[in-house]
JSON list of C-alpha atoms in Angstrom, two decimals:
[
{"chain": "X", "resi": 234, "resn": "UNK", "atom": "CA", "xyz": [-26.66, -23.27, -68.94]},
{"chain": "X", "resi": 235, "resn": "UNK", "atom": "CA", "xyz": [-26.83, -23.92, -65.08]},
{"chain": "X", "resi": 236, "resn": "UNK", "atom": "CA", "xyz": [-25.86, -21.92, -62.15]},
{"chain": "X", "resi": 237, "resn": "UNK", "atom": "CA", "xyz": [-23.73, -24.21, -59.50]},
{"chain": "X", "resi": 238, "resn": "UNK", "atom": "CA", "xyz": [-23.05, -23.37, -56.04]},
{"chain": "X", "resi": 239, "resn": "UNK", "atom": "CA", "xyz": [-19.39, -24.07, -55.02]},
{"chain": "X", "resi": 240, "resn": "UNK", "atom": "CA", "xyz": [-18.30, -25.47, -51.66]},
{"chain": "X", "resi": 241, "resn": "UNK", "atom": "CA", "xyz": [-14.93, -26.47, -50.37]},
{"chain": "X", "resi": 242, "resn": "UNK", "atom": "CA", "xyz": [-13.02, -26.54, -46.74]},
{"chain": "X", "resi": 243, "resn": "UNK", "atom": "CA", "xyz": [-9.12, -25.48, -46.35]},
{"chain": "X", "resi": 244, "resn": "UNK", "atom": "CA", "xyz": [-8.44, -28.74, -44.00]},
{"chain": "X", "resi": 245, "resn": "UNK", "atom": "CA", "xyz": [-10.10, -32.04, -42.94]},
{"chain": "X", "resi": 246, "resn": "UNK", "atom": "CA", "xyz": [-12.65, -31.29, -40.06]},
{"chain": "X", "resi": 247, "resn": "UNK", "atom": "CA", "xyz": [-13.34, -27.48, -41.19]},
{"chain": "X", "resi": 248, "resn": "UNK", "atom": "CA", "xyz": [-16.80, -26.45, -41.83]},
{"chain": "X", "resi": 249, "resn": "UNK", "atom": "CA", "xyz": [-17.62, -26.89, -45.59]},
{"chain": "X", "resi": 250, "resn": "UNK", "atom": "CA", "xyz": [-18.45, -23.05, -47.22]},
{"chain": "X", "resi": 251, "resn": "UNK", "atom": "CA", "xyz": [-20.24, -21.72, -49.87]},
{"chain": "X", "resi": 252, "resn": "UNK", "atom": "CA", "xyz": [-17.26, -20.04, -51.83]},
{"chain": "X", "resi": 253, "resn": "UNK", "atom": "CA", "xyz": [-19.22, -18.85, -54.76]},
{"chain": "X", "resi": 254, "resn": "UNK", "atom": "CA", "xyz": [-20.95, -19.88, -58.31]},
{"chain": "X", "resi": 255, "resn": "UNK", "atom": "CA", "xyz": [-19.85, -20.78, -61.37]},
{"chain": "X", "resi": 256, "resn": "UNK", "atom": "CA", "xyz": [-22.05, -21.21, -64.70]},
{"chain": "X", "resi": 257, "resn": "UNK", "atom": "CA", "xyz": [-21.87, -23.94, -66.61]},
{"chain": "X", "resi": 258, "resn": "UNK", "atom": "CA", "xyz": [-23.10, -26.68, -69.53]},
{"chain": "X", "resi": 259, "resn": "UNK", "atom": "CA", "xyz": [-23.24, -29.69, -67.04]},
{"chain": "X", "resi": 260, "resn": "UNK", "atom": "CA", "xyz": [-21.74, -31.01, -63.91]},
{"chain": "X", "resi": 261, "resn": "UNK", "atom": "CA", "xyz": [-18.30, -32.08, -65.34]},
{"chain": "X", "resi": 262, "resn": "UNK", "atom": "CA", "xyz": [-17.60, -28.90, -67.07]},
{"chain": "X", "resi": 263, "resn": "UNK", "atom": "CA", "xyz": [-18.76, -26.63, -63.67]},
{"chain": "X", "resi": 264, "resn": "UNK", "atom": "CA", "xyz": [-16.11, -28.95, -61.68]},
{"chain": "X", "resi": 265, "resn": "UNK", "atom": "CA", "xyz": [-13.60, -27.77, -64.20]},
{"chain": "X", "resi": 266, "resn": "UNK", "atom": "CA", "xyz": [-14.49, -24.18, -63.78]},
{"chain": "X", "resi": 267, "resn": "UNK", "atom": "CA", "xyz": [-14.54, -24.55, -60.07]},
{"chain": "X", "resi": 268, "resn": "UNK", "atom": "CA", "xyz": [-11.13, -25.55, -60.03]},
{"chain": "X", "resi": 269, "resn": "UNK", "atom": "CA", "xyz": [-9.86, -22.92, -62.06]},
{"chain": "X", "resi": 270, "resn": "UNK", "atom": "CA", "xyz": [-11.93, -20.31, -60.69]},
{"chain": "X", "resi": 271, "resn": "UNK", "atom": "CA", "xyz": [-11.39, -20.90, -56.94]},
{"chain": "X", "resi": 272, "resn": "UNK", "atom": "CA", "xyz": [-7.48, -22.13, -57.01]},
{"chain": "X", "resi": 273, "resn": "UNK", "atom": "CA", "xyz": [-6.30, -19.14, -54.74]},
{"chain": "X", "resi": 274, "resn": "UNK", "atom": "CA", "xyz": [-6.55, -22.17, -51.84]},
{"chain": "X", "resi": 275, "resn": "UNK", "atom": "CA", "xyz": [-4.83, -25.50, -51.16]},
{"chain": "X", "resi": 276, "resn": "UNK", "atom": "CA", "xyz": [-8.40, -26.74, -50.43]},
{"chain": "X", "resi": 277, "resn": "UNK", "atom": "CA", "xyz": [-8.99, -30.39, -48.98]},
{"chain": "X", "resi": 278, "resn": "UNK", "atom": "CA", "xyz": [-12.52, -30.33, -50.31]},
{"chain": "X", "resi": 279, "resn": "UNK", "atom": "CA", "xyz": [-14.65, -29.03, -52.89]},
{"chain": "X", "resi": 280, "resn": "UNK", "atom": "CA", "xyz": [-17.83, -29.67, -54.57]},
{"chain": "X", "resi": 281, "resn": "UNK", "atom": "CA", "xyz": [-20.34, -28.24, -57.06]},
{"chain": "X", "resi": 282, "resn": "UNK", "atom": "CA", "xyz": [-24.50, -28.45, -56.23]},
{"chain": "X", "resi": 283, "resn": "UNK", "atom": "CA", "xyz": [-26.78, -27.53, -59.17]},
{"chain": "X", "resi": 284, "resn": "UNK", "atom": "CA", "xyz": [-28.59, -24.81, -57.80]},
{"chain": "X", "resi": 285, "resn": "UNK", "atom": "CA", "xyz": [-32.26, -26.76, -58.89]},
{"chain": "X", "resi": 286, "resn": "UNK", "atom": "CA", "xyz": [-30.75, -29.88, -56.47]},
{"chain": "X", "resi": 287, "resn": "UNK", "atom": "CA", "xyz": [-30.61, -26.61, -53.65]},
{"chain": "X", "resi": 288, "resn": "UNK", "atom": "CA", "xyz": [-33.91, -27.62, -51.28]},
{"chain": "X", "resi": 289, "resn": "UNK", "atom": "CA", "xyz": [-34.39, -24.67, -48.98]},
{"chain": "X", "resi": 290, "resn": "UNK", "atom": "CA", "xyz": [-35.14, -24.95, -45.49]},
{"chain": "X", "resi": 291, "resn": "UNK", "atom": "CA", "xyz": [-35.57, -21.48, -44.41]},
{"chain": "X", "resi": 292, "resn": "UNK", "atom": "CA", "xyz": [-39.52, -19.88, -43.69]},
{"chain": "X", "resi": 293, "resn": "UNK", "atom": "CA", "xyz": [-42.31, -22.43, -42.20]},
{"chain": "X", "resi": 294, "resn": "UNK", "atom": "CA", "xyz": [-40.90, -25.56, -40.79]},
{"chain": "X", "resi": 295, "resn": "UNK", "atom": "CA", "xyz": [-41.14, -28.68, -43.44]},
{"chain": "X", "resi": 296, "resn": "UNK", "atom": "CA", "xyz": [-42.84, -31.73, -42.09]},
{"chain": "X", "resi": 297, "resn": "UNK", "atom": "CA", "xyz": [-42.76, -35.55, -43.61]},
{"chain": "X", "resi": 298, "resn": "UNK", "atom": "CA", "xyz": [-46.47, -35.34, -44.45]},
{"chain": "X", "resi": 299, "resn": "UNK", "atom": "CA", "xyz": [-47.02, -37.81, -41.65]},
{"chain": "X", "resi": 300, "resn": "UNK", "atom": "CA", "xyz": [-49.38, -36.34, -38.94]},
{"chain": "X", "resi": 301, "resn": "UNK", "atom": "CA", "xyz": [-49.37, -37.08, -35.61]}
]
């Protein structure tokens, strides 16, 4: 099983947000359980990341590995 983050925006030109997590087999069956779970909304958007695709940015600043 993998965690997915879920993301979706109410109308064209809103910010994208994290609107929660679902659990699932693979990518096809966590778009499913998206949907389902977050269907309060008329959303315009929405999309799953597998939280191991998640790169964080946050801490020490990244660099390219080229020096300068």
């Amino acid at each position: 099983m993998q965690k997915y983050d879920v993301f979706a925006r109410l109308h064209p030109g809103d910010d994208t947000i994290h609107i929660g997590n679902v659990t699932a087999q693979n990518e096809r069956l966590a778009k499913m359980y998206a949907y389902e779970t977050f269907d309060e909304e008329d959303w315009d958007y929405m999309a799953v990341v597998a939280q191991d695709d998640l790169h964080e940015v946050t801490g020490k600043m990244p660099t390219a590995g080229v020096s300068r």
